[in-house]
mmCIF file with all atom_site columns, C-alpha atoms and ligand atoms in Angstrom:
data_model
loop_
_atom_site.group_PDB
_atom_site.id
_atom_site.type_symbol
_atom_site.label_atom_id
_atom_site.label_alt_id
_atom_site.label_comp_id
_atom_site.label_asym_id
_atom_site.label_entity_id
_atom_site.label_seq_id
_atom_site.pdbx_PDB_ins_code
_atom_site.Cartn_x
_atom_site.Cartn_y
_atom_site.Cartn_z
_atom_site.occupancy
_atom_site.B_iso_or_equiv
_atom_site.pdbx_formal_charge
_atom_site.auth_seq_id
_atom_site.auth_comp_id
_atom_site.auth_asym_id
_atom_site.auth_atom_id
_atom_site.pdbx_PDB_model_num
ATOM   1  C  CA  . MET Z 1 1  ? 1.865   -0.329 69.199 1.00 55.00 ? 580  MET Z CA  1
ATOM   2  C  CA  . THR Z 1 2  ? -1.408  0.954  67.535 1.00 55.00 ? 581  THR Z CA  1
ATOM   3  C  CA  . GLU Z 1 3  ? -1.351  4.202  65.616 1.00 61.00 ? 582  GLU Z CA  1
ATOM   4  C  CA  . LYS Z 1 4  ? -5.293  4.429  65.374 1.00 61.00 ? 583  LYS Z CA  1
ATOM   5  C  CA  . ILE Z 1 5  ? -6.905  7.650  65.730 1.00 55.00 ? 584  ILE Z CA  1
ATOM   6  C  CA  . VAL Z 1 6  ? -9.051  7.806  68.812 1.00 55.00 ? 585  VAL Z CA  1
ATOM   7  C  CA  . LEU Z 1 7  ? -12.358 9.436  68.066 1.00 51.00 ? 586  LEU Z CA  1
ATOM   8  C  CA  . ASP Z 1 8  ? -13.607 11.597 70.992 1.00 55.00 ? 587  ASP Z CA  1
ATOM   9  C  CA  . ASP Z 1 9  ? -15.172 14.750 72.070 1.00 59.00 ? 588  ASP Z CA  1
ATOM   10 C  CA  . ASP Z 1 10 ? -12.181 16.387 70.395 1.00 90.00 ? 589  ASP Z CA  1
ATOM   11 C  CA  . PHE Z 1 11 ? -13.803 15.297 66.963 1.00 93.00 ? 590  PHE Z CA  1
ATOM   12 C  CA  . THR Z 1 12 ? -16.983 16.080 65.137 1.00 92.00 ? 591  THR Z CA  1
ATOM   13 C  CA  . GLU Z 1 13 ? -18.924 13.980 62.675 1.00 91.00 ? 592  GLU Z CA  1
ATOM   14 C  CA  . LYS Z 1 14 ? -20.563 16.815 61.313 1.00 93.00 ? 593  LYS Z CA  1
ATOM   15 C  CA  . MET Z 1 15 ? -19.930 17.911 57.615 1.00 92.00 ? 594  MET Z CA  1
ATOM   16 C  CA  . SER Z 1 16 ? -21.953 21.244 57.835 1.00 93.00 ? 595  SER Z CA  1
ATOM   17 C  CA  . ASP Z 1 17 ? -24.167 23.282 60.260 1.00 95.00 ? 596  ASP Z CA  1
ATOM   18 C  CA  . TRP Z 1 18 ? -21.571 23.633 62.681 1.00 96.00 ? 597  TRP Z CA  1
ATOM   19 C  CA  . ASP Z 1 19 ? -22.356 25.837 65.910 1.00 96.00 ? 598  ASP Z CA  1
ATOM   20 C  CA  . GLU Z 1 20 ? -20.892 26.798 69.117 1.00 96.00 ? 599  GLU Z CA  1
ATOM   21 C  CA  . SER Z 1 21 ? -20.791 23.270 70.690 1.00 95.00 ? 600  SER Z CA  1
ATOM   22 C  CA  . ASP Z 1 22 ? -18.297 21.965 67.914 1.00 95.00 ? 601  ASP Z CA  1
ATOM   23 C  CA  . VAL Z 1 23 ? -16.021 24.734 68.320 1.00 96.00 ? 602  VAL Z CA  1
ATOM   24 C  CA  . GLY Z 1 24 ? -12.580 23.415 69.297 1.00 96.00 ? 603  GLY Z CA  1
ATOM   25 C  CA  . LYS Z 1 25 ? -13.405 20.164 67.809 1.00 96.00 ? 604  LYS Z CA  1
ATOM   26 C  CA  . ARG Z 1 26 ? -11.626 18.533 64.310 1.00 96.00 ? 605  ARG Z CA  1
ATOM   27 C  CA  . ILE Z 1 27 ? -13.133 17.232 61.539 1.00 96.00 ? 606  ILE Z CA  1
ATOM   28 C  CA  . VAL Z 1 28 ? -11.181 13.869 60.639 1.00 94.00 ? 607  VAL Z CA  1
ATOM   29 C  CA  . LYS Z 1 29 ? -11.766 14.328 56.813 1.00 95.00 ? 608  LYS Z CA  1
ATOM   30 C  CA  . ARG Z 1 30 ? -13.602 16.815 54.659 1.00 95.00 ? 609  ARG Z CA  1
ATOM   31 C  CA  . VAL Z 1 31 ? -13.911 16.241 50.802 1.00 95.00 ? 610  VAL Z CA  1
ATOM   32 C  CA  . THR Z 1 32 ? -14.467 19.682 48.752 1.00 93.00 ? 611  THR Z CA  1
ATOM   33 C  CA  . PRO Z 1 33 ? -14.007 20.614 45.345 1.00 95.00 ? 612  PRO Z CA  1
ATOM   34 C  CA  . ASN Z 1 34 ? -10.752 21.991 45.949 1.00 92.00 ? 613  ASN Z CA  1
ATOM   35 C  CA  . GLY Z 1 35 ? -9.331  19.367 47.747 1.00 95.00 ? 614  GLY Z CA  1
ATOM   36 C  CA  . THR Z 1 36 ? -9.645  17.201 50.932 1.00 96.00 ? 615  THR Z CA  1
ATOM   37 C  CA  . TYR Z 1 37 ? -8.821  18.352 54.595 1.00 95.00 ? 616  TYR Z CA  1
ATOM   38 C  CA  . PHE Z 1 38 ? -7.633  16.182 57.372 1.00 95.00 ? 617  PHE Z CA  1
ATOM   39 C  CA  . ASN Z 1 39 ? -8.064  16.843 60.984 1.00 94.00 ? 618  ASN Z CA  1
ATOM   40 C  CA  . GLU Z 1 40 ? -9.099  20.377 60.476 1.00 96.00 ? 619  GLU Z CA  1
ATOM   41 C  CA  . ILE Z 1 41 ? -10.209 22.287 63.367 1.00 96.00 ? 620  ILE Z CA  1
ATOM   42 C  CA  . ILE Z 1 42 ? -13.317 24.215 63.967 1.00 97.00 ? 621  ILE Z CA  1
ATOM   43 C  CA  . VAL Z 1 43 ? -13.099 27.778 65.002 1.00 97.00 ? 622  VAL Z CA  1
ATOM   44 C  CA  . HIS Z 1 44 ? -15.696 30.987 66.038 1.00 98.00 ? 623  HIS Z CA  1
ATOM   45 C  CA  . VAL Z 1 45 ? -14.605 34.143 64.465 1.00 98.00 ? 624  VAL Z CA  1
ATOM   46 C  CA  . PHE Z 1 46 ? -15.815 37.540 63.893 1.00 98.00 ? 625  PHE Z CA  1
ATOM   47 C  CA  . CYS Z 1 47 ? -15.521 40.269 61.775 1.00 98.00 ? 626  CYS Z CA  1
ATOM   48 C  CA  . GLN Z 1 48 ? -13.702 43.302 63.806 1.00 96.00 ? 627  GLN Z CA  1
ATOM   49 C  CA  . PHE Z 1 49 ? -15.563 45.743 61.559 1.00 96.00 ? 628  PHE Z CA  1
ATOM   50 C  CA  . CYS Z 1 50 ? -19.102 44.907 61.185 1.00 98.00 ? 629  CYS Z CA  1
ATOM   51 C  CA  . ALA Z 1 51 ? -19.519 42.185 63.950 1.00 97.00 ? 630  ALA Z CA  1
ATOM   52 C  CA  . SER Z 1 52 ? -20.646 39.302 61.722 1.00 98.00 ? 631  SER Z CA  1
ATOM   53 C  CA  . GLU Z 1 53 ? -20.190 35.943 63.380 1.00 98.00 ? 632  GLU Z CA  1
ATOM   54 C  CA  . PHE Z 1 54 ? -18.566 32.477 61.561 1.00 98.00 ? 633  PHE Z CA  1
ATOM   55 C  CA  . ILE Z 1 55 ? -18.344 29.179 63.065 1.00 98.00 ? 634  ILE Z CA  1
ATOM   56 C  CA  . GLY Z 1 56 ? -16.724 26.404 60.718 1.00 97.00 ? 635  GLY Z CA  1
ATOM   57 C  CA  . PRO Z 1 57 ? -13.661 24.974 59.397 1.00 97.00 ? 636  PRO Z CA  1
ATOM   58 C  CA  . ALA Z 1 58 ? -10.458 27.102 59.719 1.00 97.00 ? 637  ALA Z CA  1
ATOM   59 C  CA  . ARG Z 1 59 ? -9.720  27.150 56.193 1.00 96.00 ? 638  ARG Z CA  1
ATOM   60 C  CA  . GLU Z 1 60 ? -13.351 28.932 55.732 1.00 96.00 ? 639  GLU Z CA  1
ATOM   61 C  CA  . ALA Z 1 61 ? -12.866 31.009 58.536 1.00 98.00 ? 640  ALA Z CA  1
ATOM   62 C  CA  . GLY Z 1 62 ? -9.884  32.661 56.844 1.00 98.00 ? 641  GLY Z CA  1
ATOM   63 C  CA  . GLY Z 1 63 ? -12.026 32.992 53.624 1.00 97.00 ? 642  GLY Z CA  1
ATOM   64 C  CA  . PHE Z 1 64 ? -14.861 34.700 55.758 1.00 98.00 ? 643  PHE Z CA  1
ATOM   65 C  CA  . LEU Z 1 65 ? -12.231 37.063 57.618 1.00 98.00 ? 644  LEU Z CA  1
ATOM   66 C  CA  . GLY Z 1 66 ? -10.697 37.679 54.118 1.00 98.00 ? 645  GLY Z CA  1
ATOM   67 C  CA  . GLY Z 1 67 ? -13.669 38.570 52.402 1.00 98.00 ? 646  GLY Z CA  1
ATOM   68 C  CA  . HIS Z 1 68 ? -14.968 40.873 55.164 1.00 98.00 ? 647  HIS Z CA  1
ATOM   69 C  CA  . GLU Z 1 69 ? -11.599 42.922 55.315 1.00 97.00 ? 648  GLU Z CA  1
ATOM   70 C  CA  . CYS Z 1 70 ? -11.812 43.091 51.405 1.00 96.00 ? 649  CYS Z CA  1
ATOM   71 C  CA  . PHE Z 1 71 ? -15.119 44.049 51.362 1.00 96.00 ? 650  PHE Z CA  1
ATOM   72 C  CA  . HIS Z 1 72 ? -14.660 46.749 54.385 1.00 96.00 ? 651  HIS Z CA  1
ATOM   73 C  CA  . ALA Z 1 73 ? -11.686 48.124 52.411 1.00 95.00 ? 652  ALA Z CA  1
ATOM   74 C  CA  . TRP Z 1 74 ? -13.792 48.574 49.715 1.00 94.00 ? 653  TRP Z CA  1
ATOM   75 C  CA  . GLU Z 1 75 ? -16.267 50.491 51.751 1.00 94.00 ? 654  GLU Z CA  1
ATOM   76 C  CA  . VAL Z 1 76 ? -13.598 52.606 52.979 1.00 93.00 ? 655  VAL Z CA  1
ATOM   77 C  CA  . SER Z 1 77 ? -12.274 53.394 49.381 1.00 91.00 ? 656  SER Z CA  1
ATOM   78 C  CA  . GLN Z 1 78 ? -15.982 54.483 48.605 1.00 92.00 ? 657  GLN Z CA  1
ATOM   79 C  CA  . ALA Z 1 79 ? -16.570 56.946 51.451 1.00 89.00 ? 658  ALA Z CA  1
ATOM   80 C  CA  . ILE Z 1 80 ? -12.924 58.311 50.709 1.00 87.00 ? 659  ILE Z CA  1
ATOM   81 C  CA  . GLY Z 1 81 ? -14.690 58.784 47.339 1.00 83.00 ? 660  GLY Z CA  1
ATOM   82 C  CA  . ARG Z 1 82 ? -17.377 60.536 48.353 1.00 70.00 ? 661  ARG Z CA  1
ATOM   83 C  CA  . GLU Z 1 83 ? -15.203 62.912 50.730 1.00 65.00 ? 662  GLU Z CA  1
ATOM   84 C  CA  . ASP Z 1 84 ? -13.152 63.631 47.347 1.00 61.00 ? 663  ASP Z CA  1
ATOM   85 C  CA  . GLY Z 1 85 ? -16.339 65.216 45.865 1.00 58.00 ? 664  GLY Z CA  1
ATOM   86 C  CA  . LEU Z 1 86 ? -18.340 62.252 44.686 1.00 54.00 ? 665  LEU Z CA  1
ATOM   87 C  CA  . VAL Z 1 87 ? -21.265 63.088 46.863 1.00 51.00 ? 666  VAL Z CA  1
ATOM   88 C  CA  . GLU Z 1 88 ? -24.895 62.190 45.788 1.00 53.00 ? 667  GLU Z CA  1
HETATM 89 ZN ZN1 . ZN  D 2 .  ? -17.465 42.487 58.387 1.00 61.54 ? 1844 ZN  D ZN1 1
#
């Protein structure tokens, strides 16, 4: 019984520059300074606040979403600050 991973359409060899055609595929192995990722899926996500889009590994998508959420929360805090009297 063989346990070989079959490389078919569900996997991509690309290590960067992912686009719509790669969404749903998996990266067999991706080496980064922070660690090595195996069988990571490529996803397409967007920011619900500003509609920016991202296509890439799920880990990076999480960073994209978290980064935007953090940024937009900051924007809101700035807007509230202005309403409290810090108008230019
Ligand atoms: Zn955003």
